[in-house]
Amino acid sequence: KNEVEQSPQNLTAQEGEFITINCSYSVGISALHWLQQHPGGGIVSLFMLSSGKKKHGRLIATINIQEKHSSLHITASHPRDSAVYICAVKSNFGNEKLTFGTGTRLTIIP
Amino acid sequence: KAGVTQTPRYLIKTRGQQVTLSCSPISGHRSVSWYQQTPGQGLQFLFEYFSETQRNKGNFPGRFSGRQFSNSRSEMNVSTLELGDSALYLCASSSAGRDNTIFGPGTRLTVT
């Protein structure tokens, strides 16, 4: 079993829909990242969370440390949100190693 | 403010050759981590350097090595290249322990 599990693997939605991507992990962590990767490879760090909730524009990320679960929400989705979204956890051993989920490929149809 | 720089961006090598990739972190960041991304295995951690010392290493063979210089720039080296080493190699820099990890654009290595 992978240390970091994401669901769904693929998600297709209509423009304007509310999107939720889930991440569950099985190890002790100090922080969790949500990353976005567009075709072409560049990775952008969207959020780093250690507790609670963060919001940036139409993106919201939440984490429940007790349940070892995080969600990424996109409100009023837009075709430019089409990308692969990756959850990554940072171990609580005092280093910067990230362990990644397999990613969720999101496609927003106009 | 300059981002994380990786050079070269694209590289084609032949099996058996060796390759060196470079990563220049954000100014002031002392931690540099390297990752390999392949279609089959996804993103995997290679190693992390902090203040010129390797702090952590992933499960990769000894053909993969790295180092960090006093200016925090880092290099990774892959010797005796195999076809399976074809991948996107990403580096990320951070101020250790802070919420500021920045990824570079990656180096796409193709081994033929």
mmCIF file of C-alpha atoms in Angstrom:
data_model
loop_
_atom_site.group_PDB
_atom_site.id
_atom_site.type_symbol
_atom_site.label_atom_id
_atom_site.label_comp_id
_atom_site.label_asym_id
_atom_site.label_seq_id
_atom_site.Cartn_x
_atom_site.Cartn_y
_atom_site.Cartn_z
ATOM 1 C CA LYS A 1 0.000 0.000 0.000
ATOM 2 C CA ASN A 2 1.336 3.427 -0.952
ATOM 3 C CA GLU A 3 2.032 5.839 1.870
ATOM 4 C CA VAL A 4 0.057 8.513 0.018
ATOM 5 C CA GLU A 5 -3.182 7.706 -1.802
ATOM 6 C CA GLN A 6 -5.121 10.114 -3.990
ATOM 7 C CA SER A 7 -8.613 9.899 -5.402
ATOM 8 C CA PRO A 8 -9.910 10.069 -7.973
ATOM 9 C CA GLN A 9 -7.119 9.246 -10.418
ATOM 10 C CA ASN A 10 -8.945 11.015 -13.233
ATOM 11 C CA LEU A 11 -11.684 13.606 -13.080
ATOM 12 C CA THR A 12 -13.547 15.282 -15.917
ATOM 13 C CA ALA A 13 -15.996 18.061 -15.150
ATOM 14 C CA GLN A 14 -17.854 20.876 -16.828
ATOM 15 C CA GLU A 15 -16.683 24.444 -16.495
ATOM 16 C CA GLY A 16 -18.124 26.022 -13.367
ATOM 17 C CA GLU A 17 -18.410 22.829 -11.351
ATOM 18 C CA PHE A 18 -17.081 22.481 -7.800
ATOM 19 C CA ILE A 19 -14.119 20.098 -7.722
ATOM 20 C CA THR A 20 -12.838 17.996 -4.827
ATOM 21 C CA ILE A 21 -9.639 15.944 -4.866
ATOM 22 C CA ASN A 22 -8.787 13.779 -1.884
ATOM 23 C CA CYS A 23 -5.514 12.654 -0.333
ATOM 24 C CA SER A 24 -5.011 10.098 2.428
ATOM 25 C CA TYR A 25 -1.696 9.208 4.005
ATOM 26 C CA SER A 26 -0.516 6.594 6.444
ATOM 27 C CA VAL A 27 2.657 8.046 7.969
ATOM 28 C CA GLY A 28 3.398 10.741 10.483
ATOM 29 C CA ILE A 29 3.877 14.045 8.746
ATOM 30 C CA SER A 30 4.971 17.561 9.538
ATOM 31 C CA ALA A 31 3.289 19.091 6.496
ATOM 32 C CA LEU A 32 1.353 18.298 3.347
ATOM 33 C CA HIS A 33 1.779 19.940 -0.052
ATOM 34 C CA TRP A 34 -0.663 20.289 -2.883
ATOM 35 C CA LEU A 35 1.130 20.667 -6.206
ATOM 36 C CA GLN A 36 -0.079 21.461 -9.702
ATOM 37 C CA GLN A 37 1.614 20.172 -12.835
ATOM 38 C CA HIS A 38 0.624 21.348 -16.285
ATOM 39 C CA PRO A 39 1.529 19.528 -19.504
ATOM 40 C CA GLY A 40 5.176 20.302 -20.154
ATOM 41 C CA GLY A 41 6.210 19.340 -16.659
ATOM 42 C CA GLY A 42 6.505 22.471 -14.527
ATOM 43 C CA ILE A 43 5.402 21.940 -10.938
ATOM 44 C CA VAL A 44 3.896 24.726 -8.865
ATOM 45 C CA SER A 45 3.392 24.443 -5.134
ATOM 46 C CA LEU A 46 -0.200 25.519 -4.426
ATOM 47 C CA PHE A 47 -0.363 25.014 -0.677
ATOM 48 C CA MET A 48 1.638 23.689 2.229
ATOM 49 C CA LEU A 49 -0.531 22.737 5.195
ATOM 50 C CA SER A 50 0.172 21.494 8.675
ATOM 51 C CA SER A 51 -3.305 22.072 10.080
ATOM 52 C CA GLY A 52 -6.694 23.557 9.307
ATOM 53 C CA LYS A 53 -7.501 25.244 6.053
ATOM 54 C CA LYS A 54 -5.928 27.589 3.503
ATOM 55 C CA LYS A 55 -7.537 29.544 0.690
ATOM 56 C CA HIS A 56 -6.010 31.174 -2.356
ATOM 57 C CA GLY A 57 -8.403 32.581 -4.912
ATOM 58 C CA ARG A 58 -10.688 29.771 -6.071
ATOM 59 C CA LEU A 59 -8.563 27.101 -4.408
ATOM 60 C CA ILE A 60 -9.163 25.795 -0.899
ATOM 61 C CA ALA A 61 -7.109 23.141 0.884
ATOM 62 C CA THR A 62 -8.021 21.447 4.137
ATOM 63 C CA ILE A 63 -6.257 18.918 6.303
ATOM 64 C CA ASN A 64 -7.425 16.697 9.158
ATOM 65 C CA ILE A 65 -4.328 15.488 10.982
ATOM 66 C CA GLN A 66 -6.232 13.015 13.181
ATOM 67 C CA GLU A 67 -7.861 11.348 10.173
ATOM 68 C CA LYS A 68 -4.692 11.644 8.028
ATOM 69 C CA HIS A 69 -6.702 13.176 5.215
ATOM 70 C CA SER A 70 -6.571 16.301 3.078
ATOM 71 C CA SER A 71 -8.791 17.718 0.369
ATOM 72 C CA LEU A 72 -8.215 20.226 -2.394
ATOM 73 C CA HIS A 73 -11.276 22.084 -3.614
ATOM 74 C CA ILE A 74 -11.642 24.236 -6.713
ATOM 75 C CA THR A 75 -14.658 26.503 -6.922
ATOM 76 C CA ALA A 76 -16.078 27.765 -10.236
ATOM 77 C CA SER A 77 -13.703 25.517 -12.192
ATOM 78 C CA HIS A 78 -12.243 26.773 -15.452
ATOM 79 C CA PRO A 79 -10.534 25.014 -18.375
ATOM 80 C CA ARG A 80 -7.222 26.572 -17.309
ATOM 81 C CA ASP A 81 -7.495 24.510 -14.100
ATOM 82 C CA SER A 82 -6.923 21.392 -16.223
ATOM 83 C CA ALA A 83 -3.730 19.858 -14.882
ATOM 84 C CA VAL A 84 -2.434 17.052 -12.714
ATOM 85 C CA TYR A 85 -2.806 17.747 -9.005
ATOM 86 C CA ILE A 86 -0.369 15.981 -6.728
ATOM 87 C CA CYS A 87 -0.466 15.537 -2.979
ATOM 88 C CA ALA A 88 2.888 15.218 -1.229
ATOM 89 C CA VAL A 89 3.686 14.741 2.440
ATOM 90 C CA LYS A 90 6.746 15.854 4.329
ATOM 91 C CA SER A 91 7.876 13.424 6.982
ATOM 92 C CA ASN A 92 8.158 14.472 10.597
ATOM 93 C CA PHE A 93 11.811 13.503 10.814
ATOM 94 C CA GLY A 94 13.193 16.986 10.377
ATOM 95 C CA ASN A 95 14.207 16.784 6.737
ATOM 96 C CA GLU A 96 12.732 17.999 3.488
ATOM 97 C CA LYS A 97 11.953 14.623 1.875
ATOM 98 C CA LEU A 98 8.577 14.571 0.125
ATOM 99 C CA THR A 99 6.560 11.431 -0.577
ATOM 100 C CA PHE A 100 4.114 11.842 -3.429
ATOM 101 C CA GLY A 101 0.712 10.548 -4.376
ATOM 102 C CA THR A 102 0.188 9.344 -7.915
ATOM 103 C CA GLY A 103 -1.716 12.463 -8.889
ATOM 104 C CA THR A 104 -5.209 13.326 -10.079
ATOM 105 C CA ARG A 105 -5.605 14.293 -13.712
ATOM 106 C CA LEU A 106 -8.287 16.996 -13.887
ATOM 107 C CA THR A 107 -9.904 17.998 -17.167
ATOM 108 C CA ILE A 108 -12.373 20.871 -17.245
ATOM 109 C CA ILE A 109 -14.548 20.970 -20.348
ATOM 110 C CA PRO A 110 -15.753 24.389 -21.561
ATOM 111 C CA LYS B 1 13.114 37.483 -7.530
ATOM 112 C CA ALA B 2 14.730 34.699 -9.568
ATOM 113 C CA GLY B 3 13.204 31.236 -9.339
ATOM 114 C CA VAL B 4 14.899 27.879 -9.067
ATOM 115 C CA THR B 5 17.067 27.340 -12.121
ATOM 116 C CA GLN B 6 17.867 23.964 -13.604
ATOM 117 C CA THR B 7 20.295 23.332 -16.411
ATOM 118 C CA PRO B 8 20.199 21.955 -18.951
ATOM 119 C CA ARG B 9 16.451 21.844 -19.617
ATOM 120 C CA TYR B 10 16.691 19.001 -22.121
ATOM 121 C CA LEU B 11 19.342 16.380 -22.626
ATOM 122 C CA ILE B 12 19.790 13.316 -24.816
ATOM 123 C CA LYS B 13 22.384 10.743 -23.818
ATOM 124 C CA THR B 14 23.343 7.246 -24.871
ATOM 125 C CA ARG B 15 23.295 4.166 -22.655
ATOM 126 C CA GLY B 16 26.492 3.832 -20.681
ATOM 127 C CA GLN B 17 27.285 7.541 -20.644
ATOM 128 C CA GLN B 18 27.169 9.692 -17.565
ATOM 129 C CA VAL B 19 25.345 12.966 -17.012
ATOM 130 C CA THR B 20 25.510 15.902 -14.609
ATOM 131 C CA LEU B 21 22.496 18.087 -13.900
ATOM 132 C CA SER B 22 22.617 21.414 -12.090
ATOM 133 C CA CYS B 23 20.200 23.210 -9.788
ATOM 134 C CA SER B 24 20.520 26.761 -8.486
ATOM 135 C CA PRO B 25 18.135 27.385 -5.576
ATOM 136 C CA ILE B 26 16.309 30.521 -4.577
ATOM 137 C CA SER B 27 18.676 32.989 -2.967
ATOM 138 C CA GLY B 28 18.797 32.286 0.756
ATOM 139 C CA HIS B 29 17.487 28.735 0.472
ATOM 140 C CA ARG B 30 19.953 26.233 1.864
ATOM 141 C CA SER B 31 18.026 23.005 1.270
ATOM 142 C CA VAL B 32 17.943 21.429 -2.187
ATOM 143 C CA SER B 33 16.055 18.219 -2.909
ATOM 144 C CA TRP B 34 16.091 16.166 -6.099
ATOM 145 C CA TYR B 35 13.227 14.109 -7.524
ATOM 146 C CA GLN B 36 12.779 11.794 -10.484
ATOM 147 C CA GLN B 37 9.485 11.657 -12.353
ATOM 148 C CA THR B 38 8.679 8.805 -14.729
ATOM 149 C CA PRO B 39 5.331 7.731 -16.222
ATOM 150 C CA GLY B 40 5.532 4.387 -14.465
ATOM 151 C CA GLN B 41 6.776 5.360 -11.001
ATOM 152 C CA GLY B 42 5.554 8.928 -10.663
ATOM 153 C CA LEU B 43 7.568 11.321 -8.527
ATOM 154 C CA GLN B 44 10.231 9.755 -6.347
ATOM 155 C CA PHE B 45 12.654 11.326 -3.916
ATOM 156 C CA LEU B 46 16.325 11.040 -4.837
ATOM 157 C CA PHE B 47 18.203 12.978 -2.150
ATOM 158 C CA GLU B 48 18.277 16.166 -0.119
ATOM 159 C CA TYR B 49 21.233 18.422 0.595
ATOM 160 C CA PHE B 50 21.485 21.022 3.322
ATOM 161 C CA SER B 51 24.573 23.102 3.960
ATOM 162 C CA GLU B 52 26.686 20.908 1.661
ATOM 163 C CA THR B 53 25.667 17.710 3.489
ATOM 164 C CA GLN B 54 23.408 14.968 2.223
ATOM 165 C CA ARG B 55 20.642 14.711 4.818
ATOM 166 C CA ASN B 56 18.495 12.034 3.275
ATOM 167 C CA LYS B 57 18.636 9.632 0.356
ATOM 168 C CA GLY B 58 15.911 7.759 -1.500
ATOM 169 C CA ASN B 59 15.992 4.190 -2.757
ATOM 170 C CA PHE B 60 18.090 4.651 -5.856
ATOM 171 C CA PRO B 61 21.233 2.750 -6.895
ATOM 172 C CA GLY B 62 24.683 4.140 -6.262
ATOM 173 C CA ARG B 63 24.865 5.318 -9.885
ATOM 174 C CA PHE B 64 22.872 8.311 -8.683
ATOM 175 C CA SER B 65 24.897 10.768 -6.665
ATOM 176 C CA GLY B 66 24.867 14.414 -5.816
ATOM 177 C CA ARG B 67 26.617 17.221 -4.072
ATOM 178 C CA GLN B 68 26.008 20.728 -2.872
ATOM 179 C CA PHE B 69 28.388 23.653 -3.008
ATOM 180 C CA SER B 70 28.964 26.422 -0.480
ATOM 181 C CA ASN B 71 26.677 28.752 -2.466
ATOM 182 C CA SER B 72 23.882 26.121 -2.113
ATOM 183 C CA ARG B 73 23.945 25.229 -5.800
ATOM 184 C CA SER B 74 23.576 21.496 -6.248
ATOM 185 C CA GLU B 75 24.502 18.967 -8.889
ATOM 186 C CA MET B 76 23.344 15.432 -9.407
ATOM 187 C CA ASN B 77 25.246 12.870 -11.413
ATOM 188 C CA VAL B 78 24.055 9.660 -12.989
ATOM 189 C CA SER B 79 26.738 7.282 -14.192
ATOM 190 C CA THR B 80 26.417 4.346 -16.593
ATOM 191 C CA LEU B 81 23.054 5.546 -17.890
ATOM 192 C CA GLU B 82 20.294 3.031 -18.530
ATOM 193 C CA LEU B 83 17.196 3.399 -20.690
ATOM 194 C CA GLY B 84 15.085 3.458 -17.520
ATOM 195 C CA ASP B 85 16.843 6.613 -16.353
ATOM 196 C CA SER B 86 14.889 8.564 -18.955
ATOM 197 C CA ALA B 87 12.811 10.906 -16.833
ATOM 198 C CA LEU B 88 12.081 14.428 -15.745
ATOM 199 C CA TYR B 89 14.479 15.386 -12.962
ATOM 200 C CA LEU B 90 13.174 18.081 -10.665
ATOM 201 C CA CYS B 91 14.879 19.963 -7.927
ATOM 202 C CA ALA B 92 13.201 21.941 -5.190
ATOM 203 C CA SER B 93 14.674 24.482 -2.829
ATOM 204 C CA SER B 94 13.491 25.631 0.555
ATOM 205 C CA SER B 95 14.529 27.250 3.771
ATOM 206 C CA ALA B 96 14.463 24.093 5.842
ATOM 207 C CA GLY B 97 11.389 23.854 8.017
ATOM 208 C CA ARG B 98 9.591 26.774 6.399
ATOM 209 C CA ASP B 99 6.546 26.972 4.153
ATOM 210 C CA ASN B 100 8.405 28.024 1.033
ATOM 211 C CA THR B 101 9.303 25.037 -1.145
ATOM 212 C CA ILE B 102 9.836 26.109 -4.757
ATOM 213 C CA PHE B 103 10.258 23.660 -7.609
ATOM 214 C CA GLY B 104 12.480 24.199 -10.605
ATOM 215 C CA PRO B 105 11.279 23.642 -14.191
ATOM 216 C CA GLY B 106 13.055 20.310 -14.432
ATOM 217 C CA THR B 107 15.573 18.684 -16.752
ATOM 218 C CA ARG B 108 14.128 16.189 -19.197
ATOM 219 C CA LEU B 109 16.686 13.444 -19.768
ATOM 220 C CA THR B 110 16.272 10.988 -22.619
ATOM 221 C CA VAL B 111 18.562 7.956 -22.746
ATOM 222 C CA THR B 112 18.750 6.171 -26.084
#
